[in-house]
Amino acid sequence: MSKQAAVDGLCCPPLSERRVPAETAATLAPAFKALGDPVRLQLLSMIASAEGGEICVCDLTPAFDLTGPTISHHLRTLREAGLVDADRRGTWVYYRARPAILHQLAALLTVVPTGADPAPAARSECS
Amino acid sequence: MSKQAAVDGLCCPPLSERRVPAETAATLAPAFKALGDPVRLQLLSMIASAEGGEICVCDLTPAFDLTGPTISHHLRTLREAGLVDADRRGTWVYYRARPAILHQLAALLTVVPTGADPAPAARSECS
DNA sequence: TGTCAACCTAGACGAATGTCGAAACAAGCG
DNA sequence: CGCTTGTTTCGACATTCGTCTAGGTTGACA
């Protein structure tokens, strides 16, 4: 099995609802870790918000003061965390976000309005 | 000292809606990084899901095969990331989650339904 | 007041991470 | 075929991270 699988099948227990089991933590922590770098956070944002749902590496690289290999390294990290998907078409490589896992991470962090927490927008659905 | 501030005042631009600016990325990345460890993910979950909204360190430590100082170190990381708040009462120290930043992180990861349509509708400005 | 328990801080050490330059691989084009 | 451009891999380095042991600080209690 490749490095980025495993995450896809999981559902999403809200973190503040019940204690997340060790194996779920072990599965999702790498995804959060991948988001724990400002460059990768911006890269993912650029990919996820791209017109048409995908973006060329050649549009990502010049947006940072980093060398090509370094950007490639960060993209690989995002890929191995299962957050994005790469696809080579001719000379260029295009990246696409994987909404499922983003949704899963968001659901995990969602605070349900239990107790003294007047948080609106309670959404805990899980596809 | 003020290591955990800065996060509180921010608004929440959906990551897939618009490109997250560098300074927002730099501010939120440490919070994601703090979540990027299985132990801390479980710790936060135990804190956030605790009865009464808070939990004693003495209830957290025995749940892991780690020494006290190591748990303390992870709790300090969560504290400095602004994810939790500590409060000493007598002999014991109690930890409490900060729902605001969790909500903010969740909002950032929220995917606008069916990312195939990049039509911009409503966006929240954040400066 | 003395003693004990709970918790944190300090220092150390191996492992992982972020970054780079150089080189290799892939695709298009003259 | 060989050259150019775009992208990834490789090897190296400094920095950061996760964990430990040892020691310090705070508060409860006899």
PDB file of C-alpha atoms (C1' of nucleotides) in Angstrom:
ATOM      1  CA  MET A   1       0.000   0.000   0.000  1.00  0.00           C
ATOM      2  CA  SER A   2       1.272   3.410  -0.815  1.00  0.00           C
ATOM      3  CA  LYS A   3       2.090   5.990   1.762  1.00  0.00           C
ATOM      4  CA  GLN A   4      -0.937   8.140   1.229  1.00  0.00           C
ATOM      5  CA  ALA A   5      -3.703   5.600   1.575  1.00  0.00           C
ATOM      6  CA  ALA A   6      -5.084   4.605   4.973  1.00  0.00           C
ATOM      7  CA  VAL A   7      -6.651   7.975   5.557  1.00  0.00           C
ATOM      8  CA  ASP A   8      -9.415   7.646   3.024  1.00  0.00           C
ATOM      9  CA  GLY A   9     -11.583   5.120   4.757  1.00  0.00           C
ATOM     10  CA  LEU A  10     -11.857   6.840   8.113  1.00  0.00           C
ATOM     11  CA  CYS A  11     -14.831   8.720   9.389  1.00  0.00           C
ATOM     12  CA  CYS A  12     -14.647  11.776  11.603  1.00  0.00           C
ATOM     13  CA  PRO A  13     -15.329  11.790  15.324  1.00  0.00           C
ATOM     14  CA  PRO A  14     -15.466  15.370  16.597  1.00  0.00           C
ATOM     15  CA  LEU A  15     -12.444  15.850  18.785  1.00  0.00           C
ATOM     16  CA  SER A  16     -14.353  17.582  21.551  1.00  0.00           C
ATOM     17  CA  GLU A  17     -17.145  15.056  21.535  1.00  0.00           C
ATOM     18  CA  ARG A  18     -15.318  11.926  22.488  1.00  0.00           C
ATOM     19  CA  ARG A  19     -11.739  11.001  23.097  1.00  0.00           C
ATOM     20  CA  VAL A  20     -10.010  10.191  19.830  1.00  0.00           C
ATOM     21  CA  PRO A  21      -8.512   6.695  19.887  1.00  0.00           C
ATOM     22  CA  ALA A  22      -4.786   6.201  19.538  1.00  0.00           C
ATOM     23  CA  GLU A  23      -4.971   4.706  16.070  1.00  0.00           C
ATOM     24  CA  THR A  24      -7.046   7.565  14.712  1.00  0.00           C
ATOM     25  CA  ALA A  25      -4.575  10.014  16.228  1.00  0.00           C
ATOM     26  CA  ALA A  26      -1.698   8.142  14.652  1.00  0.00           C
ATOM     27  CA  THR A  27      -3.415   8.255  11.282  1.00  0.00           C
ATOM     28  CA  LEU A  28      -4.411  11.900  11.267  1.00  0.00           C
ATOM     29  CA  ALA A  29      -1.432  13.437  13.046  1.00  0.00           C
ATOM     30  CA  PRO A  30       0.781  13.244   9.914  1.00  0.00           C
ATOM     31  CA  ALA A  31      -1.821  15.243   8.003  1.00  0.00           C
ATOM     32  CA  PHE A  32      -1.777  17.963  10.636  1.00  0.00           C
ATOM     33  CA  LYS A  33       1.992  17.839  10.710  1.00  0.00           C
ATOM     34  CA  ALA A  34       2.045  18.406   6.973  1.00  0.00           C
ATOM     35  CA  LEU A  35      -0.046  21.525   7.547  1.00  0.00           C
ATOM     36  CA  GLY A  36       2.334  22.689  10.262  1.00  0.00           C
ATOM     37  CA  ASP A  37       4.563  24.642   7.919  1.00  0.00           C
ATOM     38  CA  PRO A  38       3.648  28.079   6.564  1.00  0.00           C
ATOM     39  CA  VAL A  39       4.925  27.248   3.093  1.00  0.00           C
ATOM     40  CA  ARG A  40       2.880  24.069   2.870  1.00  0.00           C
ATOM     41  CA  LEU A  41      -0.182  25.832   4.230  1.00  0.00           C
ATOM     42  CA  GLN A  42       0.095  28.405   1.468  1.00  0.00           C
ATOM     43  CA  LEU A  43       0.838  25.751  -1.131  1.00  0.00           C
ATOM     44  CA  LEU A  44      -2.253  23.789  -0.163  1.00  0.00           C
ATOM     45  CA  SER A  45      -4.319  26.939  -0.198  1.00  0.00           C
ATOM     46  CA  MET A  46      -3.077  27.854  -3.659  1.00  0.00           C
ATOM     47  CA  ILE A  47      -3.857  24.346  -4.873  1.00  0.00           C
ATOM     48  CA  ALA A  48      -7.275  24.129  -3.236  1.00  0.00           C
ATOM     49  CA  SER A  49      -8.347  27.561  -4.411  1.00  0.00           C
ATOM     50  CA  ALA A  50      -7.034  27.214  -7.946  1.00  0.00           C
ATOM     51  CA  GLU A  51      -9.317  27.838 -10.878  1.00  0.00           C
ATOM     52  CA  GLY A  52     -10.488  24.535 -12.288  1.00  0.00           C
ATOM     53  CA  GLY A  53      -9.388  22.692  -9.161  1.00  0.00           C
ATOM     54  CA  GLU A  54      -5.799  22.204 -10.221  1.00  0.00           C
ATOM     55  CA  ILE A  55      -2.619  24.202 -10.590  1.00  0.00           C
ATOM     56  CA  CYS A  56       0.754  23.772 -12.277  1.00  0.00           C
ATOM     57  CA  VAL A  57       3.955  23.520 -10.249  1.00  0.00           C
ATOM     58  CA  CYS A  58       5.346  26.226 -12.477  1.00  0.00           C
ATOM     59  CA  ASP A  59       2.735  28.582 -10.990  1.00  0.00           C
ATOM     60  CA  LEU A  60       3.572  27.566  -7.432  1.00  0.00           C
ATOM     61  CA  THR A  61       7.339  27.855  -7.445  1.00  0.00           C
ATOM     62  CA  PRO A  62       7.711  31.569  -8.301  1.00  0.00           C
ATOM     63  CA  ALA A  63       5.345  32.506  -5.468  1.00  0.00           C
ATOM     64  CA  PHE A  64       8.003  31.769  -2.860  1.00  0.00           C
ATOM     65  CA  ASP A  65      11.577  32.755  -2.167  1.00  0.00           C
ATOM     66  CA  LEU A  66      12.605  29.138  -2.220  1.00  0.00           C
ATOM     67  CA  THR A  67      14.389  26.951  -4.727  1.00  0.00           C
ATOM     68  CA  GLY A  68      12.586  24.505  -6.969  1.00  0.00           C
ATOM     69  CA  PRO A  69      13.770  21.411  -5.115  1.00  0.00           C
ATOM     70  CA  THR A  70      12.559  22.811  -1.815  1.00  0.00           C
ATOM     71  CA  ILE A  71       9.069  23.452  -3.213  1.00  0.00           C
ATOM     72  CA  SER A  72       9.116  19.977  -4.704  1.00  0.00           C
ATOM     73  CA  HIS A  73      10.008  18.577  -1.304  1.00  0.00           C
ATOM     74  CA  HIS A  74       7.087  20.350   0.370  1.00  0.00           C
ATOM     75  CA  LEU A  75       4.731  19.164  -2.360  1.00  0.00           C
ATOM     76  CA  ARG A  76       5.916  15.638  -1.808  1.00  0.00           C
ATOM     77  CA  THR A  77       5.192  16.009   1.895  1.00  0.00           C
ATOM     78  CA  LEU A  78       1.655  17.170   1.122  1.00  0.00           C
ATOM     79  CA  ARG A  79       1.275  14.288  -1.317  1.00  0.00           C
ATOM     80  CA  GLU A  80       2.460  11.671   1.174  1.00  0.00           C
ATOM     81  CA  ALA A  81       0.102  13.098   3.780  1.00  0.00           C
ATOM     82  CA  GLY A  82      -2.734  12.431   1.356  1.00  0.00           C
ATOM     83  CA  LEU A  83      -3.713  16.083   1.157  1.00  0.00           C
ATOM     84  CA  VAL A  84      -3.072  16.570  -2.544  1.00  0.00           C
ATOM     85  CA  ASP A  85      -2.769  14.543  -5.696  1.00  0.00           C
ATOM     86  CA  ALA A  86      -0.264  14.997  -8.506  1.00  0.00           C
ATOM     87  CA  ASP A  87      -0.746  14.376 -12.188  1.00  0.00           C
ATOM     88  CA  ARG A  88       1.803  14.840 -14.926  1.00  0.00           C
ATOM     89  CA  ARG A  89       0.490  16.034 -18.274  1.00  0.00           C
ATOM     90  CA  GLY A  90       3.233  16.560 -20.798  1.00  0.00           C
ATOM     91  CA  THR A  91       5.953  18.814 -19.499  1.00  0.00           C
ATOM     92  CA  TRP A  92       4.085  20.127 -16.502  1.00  0.00           C
ATOM     93  CA  VAL A  93       2.833  18.541 -13.308  1.00  0.00           C
ATOM     94  CA  TYR A  94      -0.554  19.576 -11.969  1.00  0.00           C
ATOM     95  CA  TYR A  95      -1.637  19.355  -8.352  1.00  0.00           C
ATOM     96  CA  ARG A  96      -5.157  18.876  -7.109  1.00  0.00           C
ATOM     97  CA  ALA A  97      -6.536  18.984  -3.566  1.00  0.00           C
ATOM     98  CA  ARG A  98      -8.312  16.050  -1.947  1.00  0.00           C
ATOM     99  CA  PRO A  99     -11.413  17.555  -0.333  1.00  0.00           C
ATOM    100  CA  ALA A 100     -12.309  14.381   1.543  1.00  0.00           C
ATOM    101  CA  ILE A 101      -9.419  14.462   3.954  1.00  0.00           C
ATOM    102  CA  LEU A 102      -9.672  18.216   4.411  1.00  0.00           C
ATOM    103  CA  HIS A 103     -13.296  17.732   5.325  1.00  0.00           C
ATOM    104  CA  GLN A 104     -12.330  15.008   7.736  1.00  0.00           C
ATOM    105  CA  LEU A 105      -9.748  17.165   9.473  1.00  0.00           C
ATOM    106  CA  ALA A 106     -12.200  20.041   9.685  1.00  0.00           C
ATOM    107  CA  ALA A 107     -14.837  17.796  11.191  1.00  0.00           C
ATOM    108  CA  LEU A 108     -12.386  16.561  13.775  1.00  0.00           C
ATOM    109  CA  LEU A 109     -11.665  20.119  14.883  1.00  0.00           C
ATOM    110  CA  THR A 110     -15.284  21.200  14.869  1.00  0.00           C
ATOM    111  CA  VAL A 111     -16.379  22.275  18.303  1.00  0.00           C
ATOM    112  CA  VAL A 112     -19.865  21.177  19.135  1.00  0.00           C
ATOM    113  CA  PRO A 113     -21.860  23.724  21.160  1.00  0.00           C
ATOM    114  CA  THR A 114     -21.910  21.596  24.284  1.00  0.00           C
ATOM    115  CA  GLY A 115     -21.805  23.296  27.652  1.00  0.00           C
ATOM    116  CA  ALA A 116     -20.659  26.892  27.898  1.00  0.00           C
ATOM    117  CA  ASP A 117     -19.569  27.158  24.317  1.00  0.00           C
ATOM    118  CA  PRO A 118     -21.917  29.192  22.146  1.00  0.00           C
ATOM    119  CA  ALA A 119     -20.317  28.141  18.891  1.00  0.00           C
ATOM    120  CA  PRO A 120     -22.681  28.418  15.935  1.00  0.00           C
ATOM    121  CA  ALA A 121     -22.614  26.355  12.801  1.00  0.00           C
ATOM    122  CA  ALA A 122     -22.709  22.907  14.254  1.00  0.00           C
ATOM    123  CA  ARG A 123     -21.912  20.610  11.427  1.00  0.00           C
ATOM    124  CA  SER A 124     -20.748  17.147  12.145  1.00  0.00           C
ATOM    125  CA  GLU A 125     -21.865  15.218   9.137  1.00  0.00           C
ATOM    126  CA  CYS A 126     -19.603  12.708   7.618  1.00  0.00           C
ATOM    127  CA  SER A 127     -19.644  11.457   4.122  1.00  0.00           C
TER     128      SER A 127
ATOM    129  CA  MET B   1       4.841  35.248  27.844  1.00  0.00           C
ATOM    130  CA  SER B   2       2.925  36.492  24.851  1.00  0.00           C
ATOM    131  CA  LYS B   3       3.825  33.468  22.844  1.00  0.00           C
ATOM    132  CA  GLN B   4       0.265  32.328  22.519  1.00  0.00           C
ATOM    133  CA  ALA B   5      -1.420  35.580  21.641  1.00  0.00           C
ATOM    134  CA  ALA B   6      -1.733  36.801  18.083  1.00  0.00           C
ATOM    135  CA  VAL B   7      -4.044  34.011  17.113  1.00  0.00           C
ATOM    136  CA  ASP B   8      -7.074  35.252  18.960  1.00  0.00           C
ATOM    137  CA  GLY B   9      -7.888  38.247  16.842  1.00  0.00           C
ATOM    138  CA  LEU B  10      -7.799  36.562  13.464  1.00  0.00           C
ATOM    139  CA  CYS B  11     -10.763  35.864  11.269  1.00  0.00           C
ATOM    140  CA  CYS B  12     -11.181  32.698   9.298  1.00  0.00           C
ATOM    141  CA  PRO B  13     -10.745  32.624   5.530  1.00  0.00           C
ATOM    142  CA  PRO B  14     -11.661  29.230   4.092  1.00  0.00           C
ATOM    143  CA  LEU B  15      -8.491  27.759   2.688  1.00  0.00           C
ATOM    144  CA  SER B  16     -10.099  26.583  -0.510  1.00  0.00           C
ATOM    145  CA  GLU B  17     -11.921  29.836  -1.082  1.00  0.00           C
ATOM    146  CA  ARG B  18      -9.071  32.235  -1.339  1.00  0.00           C
ATOM    147  CA  ARG B  19      -5.327  31.990  -1.084  1.00  0.00           C
ATOM    148  CA  VAL B  20      -4.245  32.360   2.510  1.00  0.00           C
ATOM    149  CA  PRO B  21      -1.792  35.240   2.940  1.00  0.00           C
ATOM    150  CA  ALA B  22       1.715  34.590   4.194  1.00  0.00           C
ATOM    151  CA  GLU B  23       1.155  36.188   7.568  1.00  0.00           C
ATOM    152  CA  THR B  24      -1.963  34.166   8.267  1.00  0.00           C
ATOM    153  CA  ALA B  25      -0.080  31.028   7.290  1.00  0.00           C
ATOM    154  CA  ALA B  26       2.766  31.967   9.598  1.00  0.00           C
ATOM    155  CA  THR B  27       0.319  32.529  12.438  1.00  0.00           C
ATOM    156  CA  LEU B  28      -1.725  29.361  12.048  1.00  0.00           C
ATOM    157  CA  ALA B  29       0.983  26.922  11.005  1.00  0.00           C
ATOM    158  CA  PRO B  30       2.297  26.559  14.588  1.00  0.00           C
ATOM    159  CA  ALA B  31      -1.179  25.541  15.720  1.00  0.00           C
ATOM    160  CA  PHE B  32      -1.321  22.814  13.071  1.00  0.00           C
ATOM    161  CA  LYS B  33       2.201  21.783  13.933  1.00  0.00           C
ATOM    162  CA  ALA B  34       1.142  21.384  17.549  1.00  0.00           C
ATOM    163  CA  LEU B  35      -1.596  19.032  16.357  1.00  0.00           C
ATOM    164  CA  GLY B  36       0.917  17.085  14.286  1.00  0.00           C
ATOM    165  CA  ASP B  37       1.788  14.622  17.007  1.00  0.00           C
ATOM    166  CA  PRO B  38      -0.429  11.688  17.985  1.00  0.00           C
ATOM    167  CA  VAL B  39       0.133  12.237  21.689  1.00  0.00           C
ATOM    168  CA  ARG B  40      -0.827  15.900  21.509  1.00  0.00           C
ATOM    169  CA  LEU B  41      -3.851  15.105  19.377  1.00  0.00           C
ATOM    170  CA  GLN B  42      -5.066  12.690  22.023  1.00  0.00           C
ATOM    171  CA  LEU B  43      -4.199  15.082  24.820  1.00  0.00           C
ATOM    172  CA  LEU B  44      -6.209  17.846  23.198  1.00  0.00           C
ATOM    173  CA  SER B  45      -9.087  15.475  22.622  1.00  0.00           C
ATOM    174  CA  MET B  46      -9.063  14.383  26.241  1.00  0.00           C
ATOM    175  CA  ILE B  47      -8.994  18.003  27.356  1.00  0.00           C
ATOM    176  CA  ALA B  48     -11.673  19.177  24.949  1.00  0.00           C
ATOM    177  CA  SER B  49     -13.997  16.294  25.699  1.00  0.00           C
ATOM    178  CA  ALA B  50     -13.548  16.377  29.458  1.00  0.00           C
ATOM    179  CA  GLU B  51     -16.520  16.649  31.753  1.00  0.00           C
ATOM    180  CA  GLY B  52     -16.923  20.218  32.943  1.00  0.00           C
ATOM    181  CA  GLY B  53     -14.610  21.485  30.232  1.00  0.00           C
ATOM    182  CA  GLU B  54     -11.403  20.894  32.151  1.00  0.00           C
ATOM    183  CA  ILE B  55      -9.202  18.034  33.204  1.00  0.00           C
ATOM    184  CA  CYS B  56      -6.393  17.487  35.680  1.00  0.00           C
ATOM    185  CA  VAL B  57      -2.880  16.634  34.514  1.00  0.00           C
ATOM    186  CA  CYS B  58      -2.995  13.733  36.916  1.00  0.00           C
ATOM    187  CA  ASP B  59      -5.730  12.232  34.756  1.00  0.00           C
ATOM    188  CA  LEU B  60      -3.772  12.782  31.548  1.00  0.00           C
ATOM    189  CA  THR B  61      -0.391  11.361  32.452  1.00  0.00           C
ATOM    190  CA  PRO B  62      -1.390   7.761  33.254  1.00  0.00           C
ATOM    191  CA  ALA B  63      -3.156   7.452  29.887  1.00  0.00           C
ATOM    192  CA  PHE B  64       0.162   7.258  28.063  1.00  0.00           C
ATOM    193  CA  ASP B  65       3.332   5.224  28.245  1.00  0.00           C
ATOM    194  CA  LEU B  66       5.366   8.385  28.679  1.00  0.00           C
ATOM    195  CA  THR B  67       7.024  10.025  31.628  1.00  0.00           C
ATOM    196  CA  GLY B  68       5.506  12.994  33.408  1.00  0.00           C
ATOM    197  CA  PRO B  69       7.964  15.541  32.040  1.00  0.00           C
ATOM    198  CA  THR B  70       7.286  14.402  28.486  1.00  0.00           C
ATOM    199  CA  ILE B  71       3.540  14.889  28.932  1.00  0.00           C
ATOM    200  CA  SER B  72       4.279  18.244  30.509  1.00  0.00           C
ATOM    201  CA  HIS B  73       6.370  19.153  27.499  1.00  0.00           C
ATOM    202  CA  HIS B  74       3.555  18.294  25.102  1.00  0.00           C
ATOM    203  CA  LEU B  75       1.084  20.257  27.204  1.00  0.00           C
ATOM    204  CA  ARG B  76       3.407  23.222  27.092  1.00  0.00           C
ATOM    205  CA  THR B  77       3.514  22.944  23.307  1.00  0.00           C
ATOM    206  CA  LEU B  78      -0.283  22.940  23.157  1.00  0.00           C
ATOM    207  CA  ARG B  79      -0.346  25.904  25.527  1.00  0.00           C
ATOM    208  CA  GLU B  80       2.141  27.933  23.498  1.00  0.00           C
ATOM    209  CA  ALA B  81       0.175  27.174  20.345  1.00  0.00           C
ATOM    210  CA  GLY B  82      -2.832  28.771  22.030  1.00  0.00           C
ATOM    211  CA  LEU B  83      -4.887  25.585  21.845  1.00  0.00           C
ATOM    212  CA  VAL B  84      -5.331  25.087  25.564  1.00  0.00           C
ATOM    213  CA  ASP B  85      -5.187  27.063  28.755  1.00  0.00           C
ATOM    214  CA  ALA B  86      -3.681  25.990  32.074  1.00  0.00           C
ATOM    215  CA  ASP B  87      -4.826  26.871  35.543  1.00  0.00           C
ATOM    216  CA  ARG B  88      -3.311  25.781  38.815  1.00  0.00           C
ATOM    217  CA  ARG B  89      -5.705  25.161  41.685  1.00  0.00           C
ATOM    218  CA  GLY B  90      -4.019  23.892  44.777  1.00  0.00           C
ATOM    219  CA  THR B  91      -1.894  20.875  44.094  1.00  0.00           C
ATOM    220  CA  TRP B  92      -3.288  20.108  40.690  1.00  0.00           C
ATOM    221  CA  VAL B  93      -3.094  21.854  37.358  1.00  0.00           C
ATOM    222  CA  TYR B  94      -6.187  21.862  35.193  1.00  0.00           C
ATOM    223  CA  TYR B  95      -6.237  22.246  31.442  1.00  0.00           C
ATOM    224  CA  ARG B  96      -9.037  23.724  29.397  1.00  0.00           C
ATOM    225  CA  ALA B  97      -9.487  23.881  25.610  1.00  0.00           C
ATOM    226  CA  ARG B  98      -9.857  27.152  23.725  1.00  0.00           C
ATOM    227  CA  PRO B  99     -12.774  26.566  21.352  1.00  0.00           C
ATOM    228  CA  ALA B 100     -12.178  29.796  19.440  1.00  0.00           C
ATOM    229  CA  ILE B 101      -8.946  28.744  17.789  1.00  0.00           C
ATOM    230  CA  LEU B 102     -10.216  25.227  17.159  1.00  0.00           C
ATOM    231  CA  HIS B 103     -13.185  26.726  15.398  1.00  0.00           C
ATOM    232  CA  GLN B 104     -10.871  28.953  13.416  1.00  0.00           C
ATOM    233  CA  LEU B 105      -8.709  26.044  12.274  1.00  0.00           C
ATOM    234  CA  ALA B 106     -11.788  24.029  11.354  1.00  0.00           C
ATOM    235  CA  ALA B 107     -13.146  26.938   9.338  1.00  0.00           C
ATOM    236  CA  LEU B 108      -9.860  27.253   7.493  1.00  0.00           C
ATOM    237  CA  LEU B 109     -10.003  23.615   6.460  1.00  0.00           C
ATOM    238  CA  THR B 110     -13.652  23.671   5.515  1.00  0.00           C
ATOM    239  CA  VAL B 111     -14.090  22.839   1.873  1.00  0.00           C
ATOM    240  CA  VAL B 112     -16.718  24.706   0.003  1.00  0.00           C
ATOM    241  CA  PRO B 113     -19.205  22.104  -1.261  1.00  0.00           C
ATOM    242  CA  THR B 114     -18.013  20.334  -4.395  1.00  0.00           C
ATOM    243  CA  GLY B 115     -14.833  22.180  -5.160  1.00  0.00           C
ATOM    244  CA  ALA B 116     -15.426  21.737  -8.873  1.00  0.00           C
ATOM    245  CA  ASP B 117     -17.187  25.057  -9.137  1.00  0.00           C
ATOM    246  CA  PRO B 118     -14.850  27.951  -8.433  1.00  0.00           C
ATOM    247  CA  ALA B 119     -17.648  30.492  -8.563  1.00  0.00           C
ATOM    248  CA  PRO B 120     -17.006  33.003  -5.801  1.00  0.00           C
ATOM    249  CA  ALA B 121     -20.057  33.868  -3.771  1.00  0.00           C
ATOM    250  CA  ALA B 122     -19.520  35.262  -0.310  1.00  0.00           C
ATOM    251  CA  ARG B 123     -16.142  35.770   1.232  1.00  0.00           C
ATOM    252  CA  SER B 124     -15.232  37.129   4.588  1.00  0.00           C
ATOM    253  CA  GLU B 125     -12.642  39.815   4.539  1.00  0.00           C
ATOM    254  CA  CYS B 126      -9.922  39.637   7.113  1.00  0.00           C
ATOM    255  CA  SER B 127      -7.348  42.254   6.299  1.00  0.00           C
TER     256      SER B 127
ATOM    257  C1'  DT C   1       7.654  23.268  60.864  1.00  0.00           C
ATOM    258  C1'  DG C   2       8.897  19.175  58.265  1.00  0.00           C
ATOM    259  C1'  DT C   3       7.703  15.992  54.847  1.00  0.00           C
ATOM    260  C1'  DC C   4       5.532  14.343  50.873  1.00  0.00           C
ATOM    261  C1'  DA C   5       3.165  14.500  46.396  1.00  0.00           C
ATOM    262  C1'  DA C   6       2.189  16.791  41.948  1.00  0.00           C
ATOM    263  C1'  DC C   7       3.973  19.333  38.464  1.00  0.00           C
ATOM    264  C1'  DC C   8       7.316  22.040  35.894  1.00  0.00           C
ATOM    265  C1'  DT C   9      12.060  23.378  34.197  1.00  0.00           C
ATOM    266  C1'  DA C  10      16.880  22.381  32.677  1.00  0.00           C
ATOM    267  C1'  DG C  11      20.140  19.941  30.167  1.00  0.00           C
ATOM    268  C1'  DA C  12      21.361  16.240  27.068  1.00  0.00           C
ATOM    269  C1'  DC C  13      21.099  13.138  23.175  1.00  0.00           C
ATOM    270  C1'  DG C  14      19.508  10.650  19.026  1.00  0.00           C
ATOM    271  C1'  DA C  15      16.211  11.212  15.245  1.00  0.00           C
ATOM    272  C1'  DA C  16      13.621  13.822  12.100  1.00  0.00           C
ATOM    273  C1'  DT C  17      12.968  18.163   9.429  1.00  0.00           C
ATOM    274  C1'  DG C  18      13.910  22.217   6.290  1.00  0.00           C
ATOM    275  C1'  DT C  19      16.931  23.925   3.188  1.00  0.00           C
ATOM    276  C1'  DC C  20      20.284  24.058  -0.341  1.00  0.00           C
ATOM    277  C1'  DG C  21      23.349  22.863  -4.606  1.00  0.00           C
ATOM    278  C1'  DA C  22      24.283  19.442  -7.947  1.00  0.00           C
ATOM    279  C1'  DA C  23      22.809  15.945 -10.718  1.00  0.00           C
ATOM    280  C1'  DA C  24      19.373  12.892 -12.888  1.00  0.00           C
ATOM    281  C1'  DC C  25      15.057  12.199 -15.266  1.00  0.00           C
ATOM    282  C1'  DA C  26      11.160  13.520 -18.563  1.00  0.00           C
ATOM    283  C1'  DA C  27       9.040  15.890 -22.349  1.00  0.00           C
ATOM    284  C1'  DG C  28       8.937  18.989 -26.118  1.00  0.00           C
ATOM    285  C1'  DC C  29      11.309  21.117 -30.087  1.00  0.00           C
ATOM    286  C1'  DG C  30      14.870  22.521 -33.411  1.00  0.00           C
TER     287       DG C  30
ATOM    288  C1'  DC D   1      19.586  13.317 -32.699  1.00  0.00           C
ATOM    289  C1'  DG D   2      20.896  16.796 -29.324  1.00  0.00           C
ATOM    290  C1'  DC D   3      19.388  20.987 -26.863  1.00  0.00           C
ATOM    291  C1'  DT D   4      16.297  23.468 -23.661  1.00  0.00           C
ATOM    292  C1'  DT D   5      12.997  23.716 -20.044  1.00  0.00           C
ATOM    293  C1'  DG D   6      10.534  21.827 -16.141  1.00  0.00           C
ATOM    294  C1'  DT D   7      10.584  18.693 -12.220  1.00  0.00           C
ATOM    295  C1'  DT D   8      12.314  15.304  -9.039  1.00  0.00           C
ATOM    296  C1'  DT D   9      15.983  12.823  -6.556  1.00  0.00           C
ATOM    297  C1'  DC D  10      20.420  12.737  -4.027  1.00  0.00           C
ATOM    298  C1'  DG D  11      23.784  14.091  -0.641  1.00  0.00           C
ATOM    299  C1'  DA D  12      24.905  17.344   2.820  1.00  0.00           C
ATOM    300  C1'  DC D  13      24.287  20.558   6.532  1.00  0.00           C
ATOM    301  C1'  DA D  14      22.190  23.259  10.412  1.00  0.00           C
ATOM    302  C1'  DT D  15      18.130  23.390  13.037  1.00  0.00           C
ATOM    303  C1'  DT D  16      14.249  21.610  15.438  1.00  0.00           C
ATOM    304  C1'  DC D  17      11.807  17.851  17.812  1.00  0.00           C
ATOM    305  C1'  DG D  18      10.643  14.012  21.104  1.00  0.00           C
ATOM    306  C1'  DT D  19      12.213  11.810  24.831  1.00  0.00           C
ATOM    307  C1'  DC D  20      14.751  10.949  28.856  1.00  0.00           C
ATOM    308  C1'  DT D  21      16.990  11.749  33.749  1.00  0.00           C
ATOM    309  C1'  DA D  22      17.842  14.945  37.385  1.00  0.00           C
ATOM    310  C1'  DG D  23      16.600  18.757  39.981  1.00  0.00           C
ATOM    311  C1'  DG D  24      13.485  22.650  41.405  1.00  0.00           C
ATOM    312  C1'  DT D  25       8.941  24.844  42.844  1.00  0.00           C
ATOM    313  C1'  DT D  26       4.455  24.865  44.675  1.00  0.00           C
ATOM    314  C1'  DG D  27       0.944  23.466  47.784  1.00  0.00           C
ATOM    315  C1'  DA D  28      -1.282  20.084  51.205  1.00  0.00           C
ATOM    316  C1'  DC D  29      -1.137  18.119  55.630  1.00  0.00           C
ATOM    317  C1'  DA D  30       0.345  15.995  60.092  1.00  0.00           C
TER     318       DA D  30
END
